[in-house]
Amino acid sequence: MISSDTQPRRQRGRRPGYKAAAGVFAVGMMGTTLPTPLYGLYRQQIGFSELIVTVVFAAYAVGVIIALLVAGGYSDVLGRRPVLMAALGLAALSAVCFLCESGLPLLYAGRVLSGLSAGLLSGTGTAAVLDLAPPGRRGRAGLAATAANMGGLGLGPLVSGVLAEYAPWPLKLPFAVHLVLLALALVVLLLLPETVHHTGPRPSLRPQGMTVPPEVRGIFAPCALAAFAGFSMLGLFTAVTPAFLARTLGERNLAVAGAVVFTVFCASTCGQMLMAPVGSRRSLPLGCAVLVAGLLLIGVSLYLKSLPVLLAGAVVGGVGQGLAFRGGLTEVGGAAPAEHRGATISAFFVVAYVGISLPVVGVGAMAVTLGLRYAGMVFTGCAVLLVAAVGVHLARNLARRPDSR
């Protein structure tokens, strides 16, 4: 039998708690977006097209999906700490690949390793933060896990953009700094108490696969489509916004590029926090509506070549994405039977991460013939139609469902 519990109060008083676990989670996730403002420098150094930029970016999603499908439930068997240690190790190997980069092969390897790390961190990091929360603070711990996840993703481009713009060795120093942060995170992790305990023979490790029970499929499909569209927007910002700023708007400051990407992830964090007062049932159609508004602003910014409108789109779209994503995750998790809840949530994340990869590669392919600006406008138009249709469907079909908040 496996049990997940918090430690006795005396032990917790001597050891770091859920806030420290959230810090470890954030440092690990930070590495997944660290290369974002640097792709233009890699293009100059190696020489490749915008399509290759998006393919390199999407290699990360391949790693995430593999980790979710194969090892999504391993922390329930091995414990939180070993899986988190593996995730930090993979993040360190990814940083080493970028430090030793001499061409595309190591860029691809670094991104896949980063994705594997993020796939392990997404579920295990969240579970560890919640496990370590004292009674009465699980709500705060949930917010801490959300902030660690999206905040870490946002800090990556901000830190690397500032270092690359104002410090020496722009393609090396961000990853060296991240290695130092990972070492500190490992020390903190070793001090954290283990929260998964076995009272009988340990179950065997098996690939989790992608499972959606029949009773969940009605709500799973629209919620997953909303997550797909929202993550597509995050992917677009992360993969091609720095190139759009530099080549279309003439803004070549890497710190500015990192700050723009940071903005959309911060807005997503705020959107997820808003779900609590709004409720999951209402946050889904509302999030879709706000996401549509954000996507329209992004499309207008591309048409007008306007940085202020792009920032407005980042804020509005990020809030909508966060509302819809957390609302969908709550509805799907609440509808899933207990024995399949972990696998169902992992399937939800798989669809979301497909959204962060395939559409972005499509934008890169269109950019070869249409140019980045017009390819982005086509993408936003398609995303608006998808999100609007999903939002209308959710508004009609969730009206009579109980709130899963």
Short mmCIF file of C-alpha atoms in Angstrom, two decimals:
data_model
loop_
_atom_site.label_atom_id
_atom_site.label_comp_id
_atom_site.label_asym_id
_atom_site.label_seq_id
_atom_site.Cartn_x
_atom_site.Cartn_y
_atom_site.Cartn_z
CA MET A 1 0.00 0.00 0.00
CA ILE A 2 1.17 3.53 -0.77
CA SER A 3 0.32 6.51 1.38
CA SER A 4 1.05 10.17 0.80
CA ASP A 5 1.06 12.30 3.91
CA THR A 6 2.72 15.23 5.51
CA GLN A 7 5.36 14.83 8.18
CA PRO A 8 4.73 15.29 11.90
CA ARG A 9 4.83 18.88 13.03
CA ARG A 10 8.08 18.53 14.95
CA GLN A 11 9.88 17.19 11.89
CA ARG A 12 8.31 19.79 9.61
CA GLY A 13 9.56 22.49 11.95
CA ARG A 14 13.14 21.41 11.33
CA ARG A 15 12.89 20.93 7.57
CA PRO A 16 11.77 23.05 4.58
CA GLY A 17 8.09 22.88 3.68
CA TYR A 18 5.84 23.48 0.70
CA LYS A 19 7.30 26.91 -0.11
CA ALA A 20 10.77 25.40 -0.47
CA ALA A 21 9.33 22.65 -2.67
CA ALA A 22 7.70 25.34 -4.81
CA GLY A 23 11.11 27.01 -5.17
CA VAL A 24 12.65 23.75 -6.38
CA PHE A 25 9.75 23.37 -8.81
CA ALA A 26 10.25 26.92 -10.16
CA VAL A 27 14.00 26.51 -10.68
CA GLY A 28 13.45 23.29 -12.62
CA MET A 29 10.75 24.81 -14.86
CA MET A 30 12.85 27.92 -15.45
CA GLY A 31 15.30 25.96 -17.60
CA THR A 32 12.63 24.94 -20.10
CA THR A 33 12.19 28.52 -21.41
CA LEU A 34 15.74 29.76 -20.85
CA PRO A 35 16.70 29.58 -24.57
CA THR A 36 13.67 31.64 -25.71
CA PRO A 37 15.36 35.04 -26.30
CA LEU A 38 18.50 33.37 -27.63
CA TYR A 39 17.12 31.71 -30.77
CA GLY A 40 18.02 34.74 -32.90
CA LEU A 41 21.64 34.47 -31.74
CA TYR A 42 21.66 30.76 -32.55
CA ARG A 43 20.29 31.56 -36.02
CA GLN A 44 23.16 33.98 -36.62
CA GLN A 45 25.76 31.54 -35.30
CA ILE A 46 24.54 28.32 -36.93
CA GLY A 47 22.37 29.59 -39.78
CA PHE A 48 18.86 28.11 -40.05
CA SER A 49 15.34 29.17 -40.94
CA GLU A 50 12.39 30.20 -38.78
CA LEU A 51 10.94 26.73 -39.38
CA ILE A 52 13.96 25.15 -37.68
CA VAL A 53 13.55 27.53 -34.74
CA THR A 54 10.02 26.24 -34.18
CA VAL A 55 11.10 22.61 -34.63
CA VAL A 56 13.88 23.06 -32.05
CA PHE A 57 11.32 24.61 -29.73
CA ALA A 58 8.81 21.78 -30.34
CA ALA A 59 11.41 19.14 -29.47
CA TYR A 60 10.78 20.21 -25.89
CA ALA A 61 7.13 19.18 -26.14
CA VAL A 62 8.17 15.76 -27.45
CA GLY A 63 10.18 15.23 -24.27
CA VAL A 64 7.29 16.40 -22.07
CA ILE A 65 4.80 14.06 -23.74
CA ILE A 66 7.15 11.07 -23.50
CA ALA A 67 7.72 11.73 -19.79
CA LEU A 68 3.98 12.11 -19.12
CA LEU A 69 3.05 8.94 -20.99
CA VAL A 70 5.85 6.77 -19.62
CA ALA A 71 6.57 8.09 -16.12
CA GLY A 72 3.56 10.21 -15.18
CA GLY A 73 2.81 8.12 -12.08
CA TYR A 74 6.31 7.04 -11.08
CA SER A 75 6.47 9.37 -8.08
CA ASP A 76 3.55 7.47 -6.53
CA VAL A 77 5.76 4.37 -6.59
CA LEU A 78 9.31 5.65 -6.11
CA GLY A 79 8.50 8.68 -3.98
CA ARG A 80 8.54 12.39 -4.79
CA ARG A 81 12.20 13.06 -4.01
CA PRO A 82 13.80 10.49 -6.39
CA VAL A 83 11.66 11.65 -9.32
CA LEU A 84 12.38 15.31 -8.58
CA MET A 85 16.11 14.48 -8.37
CA ALA A 86 15.87 12.83 -11.79
CA ALA A 87 14.06 15.89 -13.16
CA LEU A 88 16.76 18.25 -11.85
CA GLY A 89 19.44 15.94 -13.28
CA LEU A 90 17.81 16.03 -16.71
CA ALA A 91 17.58 19.83 -16.47
CA ALA A 92 21.31 19.95 -15.67
CA LEU A 93 22.12 17.72 -18.66
CA SER A 94 20.05 20.04 -20.84
CA ALA A 95 22.04 23.05 -19.61
CA VAL A 96 25.29 21.19 -20.36
CA CYS A 97 24.10 20.53 -23.92
CA PHE A 98 23.54 24.26 -24.43
CA LEU A 99 26.87 25.11 -22.84
CA CYS A 100 28.67 22.71 -25.20
CA GLU A 101 26.49 23.60 -28.21
CA SER A 102 28.27 23.49 -31.55
CA GLY A 103 25.33 22.97 -33.90
CA LEU A 104 21.76 21.76 -34.18
CA PRO A 105 22.21 18.23 -32.72
CA LEU A 106 23.01 19.52 -29.24
CA LEU A 107 20.20 22.09 -29.46
CA TYR A 108 17.74 19.28 -30.19
CA ALA A 109 19.20 17.12 -27.42
CA GLY A 110 19.06 19.98 -24.94
CA ARG A 111 15.42 20.69 -25.73
CA VAL A 112 14.34 17.04 -25.50
CA LEU A 113 16.13 16.65 -22.15
CA SER A 114 14.48 19.85 -20.95
CA GLY A 115 11.10 18.46 -21.97
CA LEU A 116 11.71 15.20 -20.13
CA SER A 117 12.60 17.23 -17.05
CA ALA A 118 9.44 19.36 -17.34
CA GLY A 119 7.27 16.27 -17.85
CA LEU A 120 8.53 14.79 -14.59
CA LEU A 121 8.27 18.12 -12.76
CA SER A 122 4.73 19.01 -13.85
CA GLY A 123 2.97 16.31 -11.87
CA THR A 124 5.55 15.44 -9.24
CA GLY A 125 6.39 19.03 -8.36
CA THR A 126 2.72 19.87 -7.90
CA ALA A 127 2.14 16.75 -5.81
CA ALA A 128 5.17 17.47 -3.61
CA VAL A 129 4.03 21.04 -2.90
CA LEU A 130 0.53 19.84 -1.97
CA ASP A 131 1.84 16.95 0.12
CA LEU A 132 4.01 19.24 2.23
CA ALA A 133 1.26 21.76 2.93
CA PRO A 134 0.11 21.76 6.57
CA PRO A 135 -3.60 21.25 7.32
CA GLY A 136 -5.66 24.23 6.29
CA ARG A 137 -3.10 25.52 3.78
CA ARG A 138 -3.69 23.28 0.79
CA GLY A 139 -5.38 26.17 -1.01
CA ARG A 140 -2.27 28.30 -0.55
CA ALA A 141 -0.11 25.37 -1.58
CA GLY A 142 -2.14 24.99 -4.78
CA LEU A 143 -1.50 28.64 -5.60
CA ALA A 144 2.18 28.18 -4.75
CA ALA A 145 2.39 25.24 -7.16
CA THR A 146 0.65 27.26 -9.89
CA ALA A 147 2.97 30.23 -9.33
CA ALA A 148 6.02 27.96 -9.32
CA ASN A 149 5.02 26.29 -12.58
CA MET A 150 4.05 29.32 -14.64
CA GLY A 151 6.34 31.72 -12.77
CA GLY A 152 9.33 29.48 -13.43
CA LEU A 153 8.41 29.33 -17.12
CA GLY A 154 8.20 33.13 -17.17
CA LEU A 155 11.46 33.71 -15.30
CA GLY A 156 13.45 31.65 -17.81
CA PRO A 157 13.25 34.11 -20.74
CA LEU A 158 13.43 37.14 -18.44
CA VAL A 159 16.67 36.01 -16.78
CA SER A 160 18.33 34.80 -19.98
CA GLY A 161 17.26 37.94 -21.87
CA VAL A 162 18.76 40.26 -19.24
CA LEU A 163 21.98 38.23 -18.98
CA ALA A 164 22.37 37.92 -22.75
CA GLU A 165 21.82 41.64 -23.28
CA TYR A 166 23.86 43.12 -20.43
CA ALA A 167 26.41 40.47 -19.42
CA PRO A 168 29.22 38.67 -21.29
CA TRP A 169 28.94 35.25 -22.97
CA PRO A 170 25.25 35.56 -23.97
CA LEU A 171 24.95 31.94 -25.14
CA LYS A 172 26.78 30.47 -22.14
CA LEU A 173 26.18 32.53 -19.00
CA PRO A 174 22.38 31.91 -18.70
CA PHE A 175 22.93 28.15 -18.63
CA ALA A 176 25.88 28.40 -16.25
CA VAL A 177 23.71 30.44 -13.88
CA HIS A 178 20.95 27.86 -14.19
CA LEU A 179 23.37 25.07 -13.29
CA VAL A 180 24.24 26.95 -10.08
CA LEU A 181 20.53 27.38 -9.28
CA LEU A 182 19.92 23.69 -9.95
CA ALA A 183 22.71 22.77 -7.52
CA LEU A 184 21.09 24.95 -4.84
CA ALA A 185 17.70 23.42 -5.62
CA LEU A 186 19.18 19.94 -5.18
CA VAL A 187 20.46 20.87 -1.72
CA VAL A 188 16.99 22.11 -0.75
CA LEU A 189 15.41 18.97 -2.21
CA LEU A 190 17.65 16.73 -0.10
CA LEU A 191 16.38 18.56 3.00
CA LEU A 192 12.72 18.08 2.08
CA PRO A 193 10.93 15.19 3.79
CA GLU A 194 9.65 12.35 1.63
CA THR A 195 5.86 12.23 1.63
CA VAL A 196 5.22 8.91 -0.13
CA HIS A 197 5.57 5.82 2.06
CA HIS A 198 5.06 2.14 1.28
CA THR A 199 3.45 -0.19 3.81
CA GLY A 200 3.67 -3.27 1.60
CA PRO A 201 5.47 -4.56 -1.49
CA ARG A 202 6.31 -1.76 -3.88
CA PRO A 203 4.23 -1.88 -7.08
CA SER A 204 6.06 -2.42 -10.33
CA LEU A 205 6.85 0.51 -12.57
CA ARG A 206 4.68 0.55 -15.67
CA PRO A 207 4.22 3.10 -18.43
CA GLN A 208 1.06 5.06 -17.67
CA GLY A 209 -0.13 5.58 -21.24
CA MET A 210 -3.05 7.84 -22.15
CA THR A 211 -6.32 6.90 -20.50
CA VAL A 212 -9.63 8.76 -20.71
CA PRO A 213 -12.47 6.82 -19.02
CA PRO A 214 -15.77 6.76 -20.96
CA GLU A 215 -17.63 8.74 -18.29
CA VAL A 216 -15.16 11.65 -18.63
CA ARG A 217 -14.99 11.92 -22.41
CA GLY A 218 -17.92 14.30 -22.76
CA ILE A 219 -16.24 16.96 -20.62
CA PHE A 220 -12.66 15.97 -21.49
CA ALA A 221 -12.85 16.82 -25.20
CA PRO A 222 -13.92 20.50 -24.96
CA CYS A 223 -11.72 21.15 -21.90
CA ALA A 224 -8.72 19.60 -23.62
CA LEU A 225 -9.39 21.61 -26.80
CA ALA A 226 -9.46 24.80 -24.73
CA ALA A 227 -6.12 23.80 -23.17
CA PHE A 228 -4.76 22.96 -26.63
CA ALA A 229 -5.63 26.44 -27.95
CA GLY A 230 -4.34 28.23 -24.85
CA PHE A 231 -1.03 26.39 -24.91
CA SER A 232 -0.77 27.12 -28.65
CA MET A 233 -0.79 30.81 -27.77
CA LEU A 234 1.90 30.27 -25.12
CA GLY A 235 3.93 28.32 -27.65
CA LEU A 236 3.61 31.08 -30.23
CA PHE A 237 4.83 33.67 -27.75
CA THR A 238 7.69 31.51 -26.55
CA ALA A 239 8.92 30.40 -29.97
CA VAL A 240 8.45 33.31 -32.36
CA THR A 241 7.81 36.54 -30.41
CA PRO A 242 11.53 37.40 -30.06
CA ALA A 243 11.96 37.04 -33.84
CA PHE A 244 8.84 39.15 -34.49
CA LEU A 245 10.13 41.88 -32.16
CA ALA A 246 13.54 41.93 -33.82
CA ARG A 247 12.66 41.56 -37.50
CA THR A 248 9.25 43.27 -37.71
CA LEU A 249 9.27 45.84 -34.91
CA GLY A 250 13.01 46.50 -34.93
CA GLU A 251 13.24 45.79 -31.18
CA ARG A 252 16.48 43.83 -30.80
CA ASN A 253 16.98 44.21 -27.06
CA LEU A 254 16.99 40.64 -25.71
CA ALA A 255 15.88 41.80 -22.26
CA VAL A 256 12.76 43.33 -23.80
CA ALA A 257 12.03 40.09 -25.65
CA GLY A 258 12.40 38.13 -22.42
CA ALA A 259 10.16 40.59 -20.57
CA VAL A 260 7.39 40.27 -23.18
CA VAL A 261 7.38 36.48 -22.83
CA PHE A 262 7.54 36.83 -19.04
CA THR A 263 4.40 38.98 -19.21
CA VAL A 264 2.24 36.29 -20.81
CA PHE A 265 3.26 33.66 -18.24
CA CYS A 266 2.64 36.06 -15.35
CA ALA A 267 -0.79 36.84 -16.78
CA SER A 268 -1.50 33.11 -17.03
CA THR A 269 -0.60 32.71 -13.36
CA CYS A 270 -3.02 35.52 -12.47
CA GLY A 271 -5.72 33.90 -14.58
CA GLN A 272 -5.29 30.60 -12.76
CA MET A 273 -5.55 32.37 -9.42
CA LEU A 274 -8.80 34.03 -10.52
CA MET A 275 -10.44 30.64 -10.97
CA ALA A 276 -11.02 30.26 -7.22
CA PRO A 277 -13.46 33.19 -6.85
CA VAL A 278 -14.99 32.61 -10.30
CA GLY A 279 -15.44 28.84 -10.01
CA SER A 280 -14.34 26.19 -12.48
CA ARG A 281 -17.73 25.93 -14.24
CA ARG A 282 -17.85 29.65 -15.07
CA SER A 283 -14.11 30.06 -15.61
CA LEU A 284 -14.11 27.78 -18.66
CA PRO A 285 -16.40 29.77 -20.99
CA LEU A 286 -15.20 33.05 -19.44
CA GLY A 287 -11.58 32.06 -19.97
CA CYS A 288 -12.31 31.16 -23.58
CA ALA A 289 -13.96 34.55 -24.14
CA VAL A 290 -11.01 36.41 -22.62
CA LEU A 291 -8.58 34.25 -24.63
CA VAL A 292 -10.44 35.16 -27.83
CA ALA A 293 -10.05 38.85 -26.95
CA GLY A 294 -6.33 38.32 -26.31
CA LEU A 295 -5.84 36.48 -29.60
CA LEU A 296 -7.64 39.25 -31.48
CA LEU A 297 -5.32 41.81 -29.88
CA ILE A 298 -2.31 39.71 -30.88
CA GLY A 299 -3.59 39.54 -34.46
CA VAL A 300 -4.14 43.32 -34.50
CA SER A 301 -0.63 43.87 -33.12
CA LEU A 302 0.81 41.83 -35.99
CA TYR A 303 -1.24 43.79 -38.52
CA LEU A 304 -0.35 47.19 -37.03
CA LYS A 305 3.21 46.23 -36.05
CA SER A 306 2.50 47.58 -32.57
CA LEU A 307 4.42 46.54 -29.45
CA PRO A 308 1.91 48.09 -26.98
CA VAL A 309 -0.96 46.15 -28.58
CA LEU A 310 1.16 42.98 -28.48
CA LEU A 311 1.74 43.50 -24.75
CA ALA A 312 -1.99 44.03 -24.24
CA GLY A 313 -2.65 40.79 -26.12
CA ALA A 314 -0.11 39.00 -23.93
CA VAL A 315 -1.81 40.17 -20.74
CA VAL A 316 -5.41 39.53 -21.88
CA GLY A 317 -4.61 36.25 -23.62
CA GLY A 318 -2.53 35.02 -20.69
CA VAL A 319 -5.35 35.69 -18.21
CA GLY A 320 -7.83 33.89 -20.48
CA GLN A 321 -5.49 30.95 -20.95
CA GLY A 322 -4.93 30.63 -17.21
CA LEU A 323 -8.66 30.78 -16.41
CA ALA A 324 -9.62 28.23 -19.04
CA PHE A 325 -6.70 25.92 -18.30
CA ARG A 326 -7.18 25.67 -14.55
CA GLY A 327 -10.96 25.49 -14.95
CA GLY A 328 -10.61 22.64 -17.45
CA LEU A 329 -8.12 20.81 -15.28
CA THR A 330 -10.44 21.12 -12.27
CA GLU A 331 -13.48 19.88 -14.21
CA VAL A 332 -11.62 16.95 -15.75
CA GLY A 333 -10.02 15.97 -12.44
CA GLY A 334 -13.35 16.21 -10.64
CA ALA A 335 -15.20 14.11 -13.23
CA ALA A 336 -12.56 11.35 -13.42
CA PRO A 337 -13.01 8.27 -11.21
CA ALA A 338 -10.43 8.13 -8.41
CA GLU A 339 -8.69 5.05 -9.79
CA HIS A 340 -8.07 6.76 -13.16
CA ARG A 341 -7.66 10.38 -12.05
CA GLY A 342 -3.87 10.53 -12.41
CA ALA A 343 -3.90 8.99 -15.87
CA THR A 344 -6.78 11.23 -16.99
CA ILE A 345 -5.00 14.39 -15.85
CA SER A 346 -1.81 13.25 -17.58
CA ALA A 347 -3.83 12.75 -20.79
CA PHE A 348 -5.13 16.32 -20.38
CA PHE A 349 -1.54 17.59 -20.15
CA VAL A 350 -0.56 15.54 -23.21
CA VAL A 351 -3.20 17.33 -25.32
CA ALA A 352 -2.07 20.68 -23.93
CA TYR A 353 1.56 20.03 -24.84
CA VAL A 354 0.62 18.86 -28.32
CA GLY A 355 -0.91 22.33 -28.57
CA ILE A 356 2.37 23.97 -27.61
CA SER A 357 4.25 22.14 -30.37
CA LEU A 358 2.36 21.25 -33.58
CA PRO A 359 0.67 24.63 -34.25
CA VAL A 360 3.95 26.45 -33.62
CA VAL A 361 5.74 24.25 -36.15
CA GLY A 362 2.90 25.05 -38.55
CA VAL A 363 3.54 28.76 -38.03
CA GLY A 364 7.21 28.18 -38.76
CA ALA A 365 6.38 26.32 -41.97
CA MET A 366 4.00 29.07 -43.11
CA ALA A 367 6.60 31.71 -42.25
CA VAL A 368 8.91 30.28 -44.93
CA THR A 369 6.48 31.37 -47.66
CA LEU A 370 4.21 33.97 -46.03
CA GLY A 371 6.67 35.59 -43.66
CA LEU A 372 6.46 35.50 -39.88
CA ARG A 373 3.98 38.35 -39.57
CA TYR A 374 1.33 36.92 -41.92
CA ALA A 375 1.85 33.38 -40.63
CA GLY A 376 1.12 34.66 -37.13
CA MET A 377 -2.04 36.38 -38.35
CA VAL A 378 -3.28 33.14 -39.95
CA PHE A 379 -2.55 31.29 -36.71
CA THR A 380 -4.44 33.78 -34.55
CA GLY A 381 -7.43 33.65 -36.91
CA CYS A 382 -7.62 29.86 -36.70
CA ALA A 383 -7.14 29.93 -32.92
CA VAL A 384 -9.94 32.49 -32.50
CA LEU A 385 -12.38 30.25 -34.40
CA LEU A 386 -11.39 27.18 -32.35
CA VAL A 387 -11.57 28.90 -28.95
CA ALA A 388 -14.87 30.65 -29.77
CA ALA A 389 -16.48 27.35 -30.80
CA VAL A 390 -15.18 25.59 -27.68
CA GLY A 391 -16.35 28.46 -25.47
CA VAL A 392 -19.88 28.36 -26.89
CA HIS A 393 -20.01 24.58 -26.44
CA LEU A 394 -18.83 24.83 -22.83
CA ALA A 395 -21.25 27.64 -22.00
CA ARG A 396 -24.15 25.49 -23.21
CA ASN A 397 -23.10 22.17 -21.71
CA LEU A 398 -21.71 23.24 -18.33
CA ALA A 399 -24.75 25.27 -17.31
CA ARG A 400 -26.35 22.33 -15.48
CA ARG A 401 -23.18 20.73 -14.15
CA PRO A 402 -22.23 21.21 -10.49
CA ASP A 403 -19.20 23.43 -9.91
CA SER A 404 -16.06 21.33 -9.31
CA ARG A 405 -14.23 24.09 -7.49
#
